[in-house]
Amino acid sequence: MESGNGAMSDAMNFDEPEHVRMLRDQTRRFVAEHMPRAKAREWDRGNIFPREVFDKFAALGMMGLTTEERYGGAGVDIYATMAVIEEIAKRSVALACPYIMAVCYAGMNLGESASEEQKETLLPKVAAGKLMFAYGLSEPNVGGDLATVETTAAREGDEIVLNGAKRWCTGAHIADYIFCLARSGPREEKYKNLSIVLVPADAAGLTITPLGHLGIRGVETKDVILENVRVPAANILGGPEKWNKGWGQLAGRALEVEKLELSACALGLAEAALADAWTYAEERVQFGKPIAHHQAIRHSLAEARTKVQAMRHMLYHAAWLANNNRPCSVETSMAKLFCCEGAAEVSEQAIRVVGAYGLSDDMDLERYLRDAKSLPIVGGSSNMQKNNIANRLKLGA
Ligand SMILES: Cc1cc2nc3c(=O)[nH]c(=O)nc-3n(C[C@H](O)[C@H](O)[C@H](O)COP(=O)(O)OP(=O)(O)OC[C@H]3O[C@@H](n4cnc5c(N)ncnc54)[C@H](O)[C@@H]3O)c2cc1C
Protein backbone atom coordinates (compact mmCIF):
# COMPACT_ATOMS: atom_id res chain seq x y z
CA MET A 1 0.00 0.00 0.00
CA GLU A 2 1.34 3.44 -0.87
CA SER A 3 1.56 5.53 2.26
CA GLY A 4 2.01 9.26 2.69
CA ASN A 5 5.55 8.51 3.83
CA GLY A 6 6.17 6.40 0.75
CA ALA A 7 5.17 9.27 -1.51
CA MET A 8 7.39 11.60 0.51
CA SER A 9 10.42 9.31 0.31
CA ASP A 10 9.90 9.14 -3.45
CA ALA A 11 9.84 12.91 -3.70
CA MET A 12 12.98 13.24 -1.56
CA ASN A 13 15.03 10.63 -3.40
CA PHE A 14 18.59 11.99 -3.68
CA ASP A 15 19.97 8.96 -5.54
CA GLU A 16 21.36 9.87 -8.91
CA PRO A 17 19.42 8.29 -11.78
CA GLU A 18 21.03 5.14 -13.18
CA HIS A 19 21.82 6.70 -16.58
CA VAL A 20 23.60 9.64 -14.89
CA ARG A 21 25.66 7.25 -12.76
CA MET A 22 26.67 5.44 -15.93
CA LEU A 23 27.64 8.68 -17.70
CA ARG A 24 29.61 9.75 -14.65
CA ASP A 25 31.49 6.44 -14.55
CA GLN A 26 32.16 6.60 -18.27
CA THR A 27 33.51 10.15 -17.93
CA ARG A 28 35.67 9.17 -14.94
CA ARG A 29 37.19 6.29 -16.87
CA PHE A 30 37.82 8.53 -19.87
CA VAL A 31 39.46 11.20 -17.72
CA ALA A 32 41.68 8.62 -15.99
CA GLU A 33 42.80 7.14 -19.29
CA HIS A 34 43.00 10.14 -21.64
CA MET A 35 43.35 13.13 -19.32
CA PRO A 36 45.76 11.88 -16.64
CA ARG A 37 47.09 14.34 -14.10
CA ALA A 38 50.50 14.55 -15.76
CA LYS A 39 48.89 15.48 -19.09
CA ALA A 40 46.63 18.10 -17.50
CA ARG A 41 49.76 19.71 -16.00
CA GLU A 42 51.56 19.57 -19.32
CA TRP A 43 48.60 21.15 -21.16
CA ASP A 44 48.35 23.86 -18.50
CA ARG A 45 52.07 24.68 -18.67
CA GLY A 46 52.19 24.56 -22.46
CA ASN A 47 48.86 26.41 -22.84
CA ILE A 48 47.65 23.57 -25.06
CA PHE A 49 44.13 22.56 -26.11
CA PRO A 50 44.26 18.78 -26.74
CA ARG A 51 41.74 18.63 -29.58
CA GLU A 52 42.41 14.95 -30.29
CA VAL A 53 41.36 14.06 -26.73
CA PHE A 54 38.22 16.15 -27.07
CA ASP A 55 37.42 14.35 -30.36
CA LYS A 56 37.80 10.97 -28.65
CA PHE A 57 35.39 12.08 -25.93
CA ALA A 58 32.91 13.23 -28.59
CA ALA A 59 33.16 9.83 -30.28
CA LEU A 60 31.66 8.30 -27.11
CA GLY A 61 28.45 10.26 -27.82
CA MET A 62 28.98 12.63 -24.89
CA MET A 63 28.21 15.81 -26.81
CA GLY A 64 24.51 15.14 -27.40
CA LEU A 65 23.26 15.73 -23.86
CA THR A 66 21.59 19.06 -24.66
CA THR A 67 20.33 18.10 -28.11
CA GLU A 68 16.95 16.57 -28.82
CA GLU A 69 16.95 13.10 -30.34
CA ARG A 70 15.37 14.30 -33.58
CA TYR A 71 18.52 16.37 -34.22
CA GLY A 72 20.87 13.50 -33.43
CA GLY A 73 21.31 14.06 -29.69
CA ALA A 74 20.52 11.99 -26.64
CA GLY A 75 17.69 14.30 -25.49
CA VAL A 76 18.08 17.40 -23.33
CA ASP A 77 19.40 16.32 -19.93
CA ILE A 78 20.73 19.26 -17.94
CA TYR A 79 21.35 17.18 -14.83
CA ALA A 80 23.49 14.67 -16.73
CA THR A 81 25.33 17.49 -18.51
CA MET A 82 26.33 18.95 -15.14
CA ALA A 83 27.55 15.55 -13.93
CA VAL A 84 29.83 15.26 -16.98
CA ILE A 85 31.16 18.81 -16.52
CA GLU A 86 31.81 18.12 -12.82
CA GLU A 87 33.78 14.97 -13.62
CA ILE A 88 35.97 16.72 -16.23
CA ALA A 89 36.47 19.75 -13.97
CA LYS A 90 37.77 17.45 -11.23
CA ARG A 91 40.78 17.07 -13.50
CA SER A 92 40.82 20.57 -14.96
CA VAL A 93 38.38 23.43 -15.47
CA ALA A 94 40.27 24.34 -18.64
CA LEU A 95 39.40 20.90 -20.04
CA ALA A 96 35.74 21.38 -19.11
CA CYS A 97 35.57 24.67 -21.06
CA PRO A 98 35.59 23.19 -24.60
CA TYR A 99 32.88 20.73 -23.53
CA ILE A 100 30.82 23.68 -22.28
CA MET A 101 31.48 25.62 -25.51
CA ALA A 102 29.97 22.74 -27.48
CA VAL A 103 27.23 21.33 -25.30
CA CYS A 104 26.08 24.47 -23.47
CA TYR A 105 27.03 27.55 -25.51
CA ALA A 106 26.13 25.89 -28.81
CA GLY A 107 23.74 23.06 -27.86
CA MET A 108 21.63 24.86 -25.26
CA ASN A 109 21.37 28.17 -27.13
CA LEU A 110 20.53 26.56 -30.44
CA GLY A 111 18.01 24.23 -28.84
CA GLU A 112 16.30 27.11 -27.05
CA SER A 113 16.51 29.94 -29.60
CA ALA A 114 17.52 28.79 -33.09
CA SER A 115 15.22 28.70 -36.11
CA GLU A 116 14.14 25.28 -37.33
CA GLU A 117 16.56 25.60 -40.24
CA GLN A 118 19.46 26.48 -37.92
CA LYS A 119 18.59 23.56 -35.64
CA GLU A 120 18.53 21.12 -38.53
CA THR A 121 21.87 22.36 -39.85
CA LEU A 122 23.80 22.95 -36.64
CA LEU A 123 22.50 20.71 -33.86
CA PRO A 124 23.59 17.41 -35.48
CA LYS A 125 27.11 18.90 -35.60
CA VAL A 126 26.94 19.78 -31.91
CA ALA A 127 25.85 16.25 -31.04
CA ALA A 128 28.71 14.86 -33.14
CA GLY A 129 31.25 17.07 -31.34
CA LYS A 130 31.98 19.08 -34.46
CA LEU A 131 30.72 22.50 -33.42
CA MET A 132 31.76 24.92 -30.70
CA PHE A 133 30.60 28.45 -29.92
CA ALA A 134 32.59 31.10 -28.08
CA TYR A 135 30.58 33.70 -26.17
CA GLY A 136 31.07 37.19 -27.58
CA LEU A 137 29.12 39.16 -24.99
CA SER A 138 31.64 41.21 -22.97
CA GLU A 139 33.52 44.13 -24.49
CA PRO A 140 36.34 46.45 -23.39
CA ASN A 141 33.78 48.88 -21.91
CA VAL A 142 31.05 46.37 -21.12
CA GLY A 143 31.04 43.89 -18.23
CA GLY A 144 27.92 43.03 -16.26
CA ASP A 145 25.78 45.68 -17.98
CA LEU A 146 25.57 43.68 -21.20
CA ALA A 147 22.74 45.66 -22.77
CA THR A 148 25.18 48.54 -23.30
CA VAL A 149 27.25 46.64 -25.91
CA GLU A 150 28.91 48.95 -28.41
CA THR A 151 29.51 46.42 -31.19
CA THR A 152 27.11 47.28 -34.00
CA ALA A 153 25.22 45.07 -36.42
CA ALA A 154 23.67 46.75 -39.47
CA ARG A 155 21.44 45.13 -42.07
CA GLU A 156 22.43 45.62 -45.69
CA GLY A 157 20.03 43.65 -47.87
CA ASP A 158 20.48 39.97 -47.05
CA GLU A 159 23.64 40.63 -45.10
CA ILE A 160 24.61 41.82 -41.63
CA VAL A 161 27.68 44.02 -41.22
CA LEU A 162 29.37 43.90 -37.81
CA ASN A 163 31.86 46.33 -36.31
CA GLY A 164 33.31 46.45 -32.82
CA ALA A 165 35.40 44.55 -30.29
CA LYS A 166 34.61 41.63 -28.03
CA ARG A 167 36.76 40.99 -24.96
CA TRP A 168 37.22 37.91 -22.73
CA CYS A 169 35.99 35.66 -25.50
CA THR A 170 36.94 32.27 -24.05
CA GLY A 171 38.09 29.76 -26.63
CA ALA A 172 37.57 32.08 -29.62
CA HIS A 173 40.63 30.51 -31.27
CA ILE A 174 39.16 26.99 -31.10
CA ALA A 175 35.52 27.92 -31.78
CA ASP A 176 33.58 27.60 -35.03
CA TYR A 177 31.29 30.56 -34.33
CA ILE A 178 31.36 33.62 -32.10
CA PHE A 179 27.96 34.00 -30.43
CA CYS A 180 27.96 37.75 -30.83
CA LEU A 181 25.65 40.18 -29.00
CA ALA A 182 25.42 43.43 -30.95
CA ARG A 183 23.54 46.72 -30.97
CA SER A 184 21.28 46.52 -34.01
CA GLY A 185 19.16 49.65 -33.59
CA PRO A 186 19.02 52.96 -31.70
CA ARG A 187 20.50 52.93 -28.17
CA GLU A 188 17.54 54.78 -26.66
CA GLU A 189 15.69 51.56 -25.99
CA LYS A 190 18.41 49.79 -24.08
CA TYR A 191 17.02 46.26 -23.99
CA LYS A 192 15.43 46.39 -27.42
CA ASN A 193 17.45 46.77 -30.58
CA LEU A 194 19.94 44.07 -29.64
CA SER A 195 20.57 41.03 -31.82
CA ILE A 196 22.59 37.84 -31.50
CA VAL A 197 24.52 36.98 -34.64
CA LEU A 198 26.42 33.74 -35.24
CA VAL A 199 29.70 34.93 -36.71
CA PRO A 200 32.01 32.28 -38.22
CA ALA A 201 35.34 32.53 -36.40
CA ASP A 202 37.15 32.54 -39.75
CA ALA A 203 35.03 35.32 -41.30
CA ALA A 204 36.90 37.98 -43.29
CA GLY A 205 37.47 41.05 -41.09
CA LEU A 206 37.45 39.07 -37.82
CA THR A 207 40.73 39.08 -35.90
CA ILE A 208 41.48 37.10 -32.74
CA THR A 209 44.24 38.46 -30.53
CA PRO A 210 45.72 37.20 -27.24
CA LEU A 211 44.72 38.58 -23.87
CA GLY A 212 47.09 37.76 -21.02
CA HIS A 213 45.26 36.63 -17.87
CA LEU A 214 45.31 34.26 -14.91
CA GLY A 215 43.98 30.71 -15.14
CA ILE A 216 42.21 28.32 -17.58
CA ARG A 217 45.37 27.92 -19.59
CA GLY A 218 44.89 25.83 -22.71
CA VAL A 219 41.52 27.29 -23.54
CA GLU A 220 42.28 30.97 -22.77
CA THR A 221 40.17 33.99 -23.40
CA LYS A 222 40.81 36.32 -26.33
CA ASP A 223 40.02 39.68 -27.85
CA VAL A 224 37.92 39.46 -31.01
CA ILE A 225 37.96 42.47 -33.34
CA LEU A 226 35.21 42.82 -35.93
CA GLU A 227 35.91 45.15 -38.86
CA ASN A 228 33.17 45.23 -41.48
CA VAL A 229 32.50 41.54 -40.97
CA ARG A 230 29.73 40.41 -43.33
CA VAL A 231 27.52 37.42 -42.59
CA PRO A 232 24.19 36.33 -44.14
CA ALA A 233 21.03 37.53 -42.36
CA ALA A 234 20.30 33.81 -41.93
CA ASN A 235 22.99 33.86 -39.20
CA ILE A 236 20.81 35.92 -36.86
CA LEU A 237 20.05 33.54 -33.99
CA GLY A 238 16.46 32.42 -34.54
CA GLY A 239 16.47 33.69 -38.14
CA PRO A 240 15.84 37.17 -39.61
CA GLU A 241 12.57 37.63 -37.69
CA LYS A 242 14.59 37.68 -34.45
CA TRP A 243 16.39 40.86 -35.51
CA ASN A 244 16.39 43.26 -32.54
CA LYS A 245 15.04 40.54 -30.24
CA GLY A 246 18.37 39.27 -28.94
CA TRP A 247 17.96 40.32 -25.31
CA GLY A 248 15.08 37.90 -24.77
CA GLN A 249 17.21 35.10 -26.22
CA LEU A 250 19.85 35.64 -23.55
CA ALA A 251 17.32 34.87 -20.82
CA GLY A 252 15.56 31.53 -20.36
CA ARG A 253 16.99 28.07 -19.80
CA ALA A 254 20.27 28.73 -21.60
CA LEU A 255 21.05 31.44 -19.03
CA GLU A 256 20.12 29.13 -16.15
CA VAL A 257 22.44 26.51 -17.63
CA GLU A 258 25.26 29.05 -17.90
CA LYS A 259 25.07 29.62 -14.15
CA LEU A 260 24.90 25.87 -13.54
CA GLU A 261 27.83 24.92 -15.80
CA LEU A 262 30.08 27.30 -13.85
CA SER A 263 28.74 25.86 -10.59
CA ALA A 264 29.60 22.37 -11.88
CA CYS A 265 33.13 23.53 -12.74
CA ALA A 266 33.39 25.00 -9.25
CA LEU A 267 32.20 21.79 -7.60
CA GLY A 268 34.61 19.60 -9.58
CA LEU A 269 37.52 21.91 -8.83
CA ALA A 270 36.71 22.11 -5.11
CA GLU A 271 36.38 18.32 -4.87
CA ALA A 272 39.77 17.87 -6.52
CA ALA A 273 41.48 20.42 -4.26
CA LEU A 274 39.91 18.89 -1.17
CA ALA A 275 40.82 15.33 -2.17
CA ASP A 276 44.47 16.29 -2.71
CA ALA A 277 44.69 18.12 0.62
CA TRP A 278 42.91 15.26 2.43
CA THR A 279 45.33 12.64 1.11
CA TYR A 280 48.34 14.84 1.82
CA ALA A 281 47.18 15.45 5.40
CA GLU A 282 47.02 11.70 6.00
CA GLU A 283 50.54 11.19 4.65
CA ARG A 284 52.53 14.22 5.84
CA VAL A 285 54.06 13.65 9.28
CA GLN A 286 55.03 16.58 11.52
CA PHE A 287 55.57 16.57 15.28
CA GLY A 288 55.49 12.78 15.27
CA LYS A 289 52.07 12.24 13.67
CA PRO A 290 50.25 12.77 10.40
CA ILE A 291 49.12 16.40 10.19
CA ALA A 292 45.56 15.02 9.80
CA HIS A 293 45.78 14.28 13.53
CA HIS A 294 46.30 17.95 14.42
CA GLN A 295 42.94 19.40 15.32
CA ALA A 296 43.34 22.59 13.27
CA ILE A 297 43.88 20.53 10.11
CA ARG A 298 41.00 18.19 10.93
CA HIS A 299 38.64 21.12 11.41
CA SER A 300 39.77 22.81 8.24
CA LEU A 301 39.19 19.67 6.17
CA ALA A 302 35.87 18.94 7.88
CA GLU A 303 34.71 22.48 7.10
CA ALA A 304 35.78 22.19 3.47
CA ARG A 305 34.05 18.82 3.17
CA THR A 306 30.85 20.35 4.52
CA LYS A 307 31.04 23.22 2.06
CA VAL A 308 31.58 20.87 -0.87
CA GLN A 309 28.61 18.77 0.20
CA ALA A 310 26.43 21.90 0.31
CA MET A 311 27.73 22.94 -3.13
CA ARG A 312 26.71 19.55 -4.51
CA HIS A 313 23.19 19.82 -3.12
CA MET A 314 22.69 23.36 -4.41
CA LEU A 315 23.98 22.57 -7.88
CA TYR A 316 21.97 19.42 -8.44
CA HIS A 317 18.79 20.77 -6.91
CA ALA A 318 18.94 23.76 -9.27
CA ALA A 319 19.87 21.48 -12.20
CA TRP A 320 16.91 19.26 -11.41
CA LEU A 321 14.58 22.29 -11.42
CA ALA A 322 16.00 23.49 -14.76
CA ASN A 323 15.73 19.99 -16.21
CA ASN A 324 12.07 19.86 -15.26
CA ASN A 325 11.38 23.29 -16.74
CA ARG A 326 10.51 24.70 -13.34
CA PRO A 327 11.23 28.33 -12.45
CA CYS A 328 14.78 28.35 -11.10
CA SER A 329 16.37 31.75 -11.64
CA VAL A 330 16.82 32.24 -7.87
CA GLU A 331 18.16 28.72 -7.30
CA THR A 332 20.62 28.89 -10.22
CA SER A 333 21.89 32.27 -8.97
CA MET A 334 22.26 30.86 -5.45
CA ALA A 335 24.15 27.86 -6.83
CA LYS A 336 26.43 30.08 -8.95
CA LEU A 337 27.11 32.37 -5.99
CA PHE A 338 27.68 29.63 -3.42
CA CYS A 339 29.60 27.16 -5.58
CA CYS A 340 31.93 29.68 -7.23
CA GLU A 341 32.74 31.47 -3.98
CA GLY A 342 33.05 28.01 -2.39
CA ALA A 343 35.58 26.83 -4.97
CA ALA A 344 37.71 29.93 -4.45
CA GLU A 345 37.62 29.38 -0.67
CA VAL A 346 38.21 25.62 -0.72
CA SER A 347 41.12 25.85 -3.18
CA GLU A 348 42.82 28.39 -0.93
CA GLN A 349 42.01 26.41 2.22
CA ALA A 350 43.52 23.28 0.61
CA ILE A 351 46.81 25.12 0.06
CA ARG A 352 46.87 26.27 3.69
CA VAL A 353 46.32 22.68 4.85
CA VAL A 354 49.16 21.39 2.69
CA GLY A 355 51.55 24.26 3.37
CA ALA A 356 54.59 24.91 1.19
CA TYR A 357 54.06 21.97 -1.16
CA GLY A 358 50.64 23.39 -1.96
CA LEU A 359 52.43 26.17 -3.83
CA SER A 360 54.79 23.82 -5.64
CA ASP A 361 54.20 23.02 -9.27
CA ASP A 362 54.74 19.36 -8.39
CA MET A 363 51.18 19.43 -7.07
CA ASP A 364 48.00 20.67 -8.77
CA LEU A 365 46.79 22.91 -5.95
CA GLU A 366 48.32 26.08 -7.38
CA ARG A 367 46.55 25.37 -10.71
CA TYR A 368 43.22 24.83 -8.96
CA LEU A 369 43.68 28.16 -7.17
CA ARG A 370 44.50 29.98 -10.43
CA ASP A 371 41.44 28.50 -12.14
CA ALA A 372 39.18 29.12 -9.14
CA LYS A 373 39.93 32.84 -9.05
CA SER A 374 37.89 33.56 -12.17
CA LEU A 375 34.80 31.58 -11.16
CA PRO A 376 33.12 34.23 -8.95
CA ILE A 377 33.74 36.81 -11.72
CA VAL A 378 32.73 35.10 -14.98
CA GLY A 379 29.22 34.52 -16.23
CA GLY A 380 27.70 37.14 -13.92
CA SER A 381 29.77 38.12 -10.89
CA SER A 382 28.79 37.16 -7.36
CA ASN A 383 27.40 40.67 -6.88
CA MET A 384 25.20 40.25 -9.95
CA GLN A 385 23.90 36.93 -8.59
CA LYS A 386 23.07 38.63 -5.28
CA ASN A 387 21.25 41.38 -7.20
CA ASN A 388 19.26 38.77 -9.09
CA ILE A 389 18.35 36.84 -5.93
CA ALA A 390 17.19 39.99 -4.11
CA ASN A 391 15.32 41.34 -7.16
CA ARG A 392 13.60 38.04 -7.96
CA LEU A 393 12.55 37.68 -4.34
CA LYS A 394 11.19 41.24 -4.56
CA LEU A 395 13.28 42.52 -1.66
CA GLY A 396 11.95 45.96 -0.71
CA ALA A 397 9.39 45.99 -3.54
C1 LIG B 1 38.60 34.01 -17.36
C2 LIG B 1 37.44 34.76 -17.90
C3 LIG B 1 36.68 34.22 -18.93
C4 LIG B 1 35.62 34.94 -19.47
N1 LIG B 1 34.94 34.42 -20.54
C5 LIG B 1 34.00 35.17 -21.16
C6 LIG B 1 33.39 34.73 -22.37
O1 LIG B 1 33.69 33.64 -22.86
N2 LIG B 1 32.52 35.54 -23.00
C7 LIG B 1 32.16 36.76 -22.49
O2 LIG B 1 31.35 37.43 -23.10
N3 LIG B 1 32.71 37.21 -21.32
C8 LIG B 1 33.61 36.44 -20.66
N4 LIG B 1 34.21 36.90 -19.51
C9 LIG B 1 33.80 38.17 -18.96
C10 LIG B 1 32.95 37.98 -17.72
O3 LIG B 1 31.72 37.39 -18.02
C11 LIG B 1 32.85 39.36 -17.06
O4 LIG B 1 34.02 39.44 -16.30
C12 LIG B 1 31.64 39.55 -16.23
O5 LIG B 1 30.51 39.64 -17.04
C13 LIG B 1 31.70 40.79 -15.37
O6 LIG B 1 32.25 41.87 -16.04
P1 LIG B 1 33.52 42.64 -15.44
O7 LIG B 1 34.38 41.64 -14.79
O8 LIG B 1 34.10 43.47 -16.50
O9 LIG B 1 32.93 43.50 -14.28
P2 LIG B 1 32.13 44.87 -14.25
O10 LIG B 1 30.74 44.63 -14.74
O11 LIG B 1 32.92 45.96 -14.85
O12 LIG B 1 32.07 45.06 -12.69
C14 LIG B 1 33.25 45.38 -11.92
C15 LIG B 1 32.95 45.16 -10.44
O13 LIG B 1 31.79 45.90 -10.06
C16 LIG B 1 30.78 45.03 -9.60
N5 LIG B 1 29.47 45.49 -10.10
C17 LIG B 1 29.17 45.90 -11.36
N6 LIG B 1 27.88 46.23 -11.44
C18 LIG B 1 27.33 46.02 -10.22
C19 LIG B 1 26.03 46.16 -9.67
N7 LIG B 1 25.00 46.57 -10.41
N8 LIG B 1 25.84 45.82 -8.37
C20 LIG B 1 26.87 45.39 -7.61
N9 LIG B 1 28.12 45.24 -8.07
C21 LIG B 1 28.35 45.55 -9.36
C22 LIG B 1 31.13 43.65 -10.13
O14 LIG B 1 30.61 42.60 -9.32
C23 LIG B 1 32.65 43.70 -10.10
O15 LIG B 1 33.09 43.44 -8.80
C24 LIG B 1 35.28 36.20 -18.94
C25 LIG B 1 36.03 36.74 -17.88
C26 LIG B 1 37.11 36.04 -17.38
C27 LIG B 1 37.90 36.64 -16.28
GROMACS .gro file of C-alpha atoms in nm, residues 115 118 155 233-244:
model
   15
  115SER     CA    1   1.522   2.870  -3.611
  118GLN     CA    2   1.946   2.648  -3.792
  155ARG     CA    3   2.144   4.513  -4.207
  233ALA     CA    4   2.103   3.753  -4.236
  234ALA     CA    5   2.030   3.381  -4.193
  235ASN     CA    6   2.299   3.386  -3.920
  236ILE     CA    7   2.081   3.592  -3.686
  237LEU     CA    8   2.005   3.354  -3.399
  238GLY     CA    9   1.646   3.242  -3.454
  239GLY     CA   10   1.647   3.369  -3.814
  240PRO     CA   11   1.584   3.717  -3.961
  241GLU     CA   12   1.257   3.763  -3.769
  242LYS     CA   13   1.459   3.768  -3.445
  243TRP     CA   14   1.639   4.086  -3.551
  244ASN     CA   15   1.639   4.326  -3.254
   0.00000   0.00000   0.00000
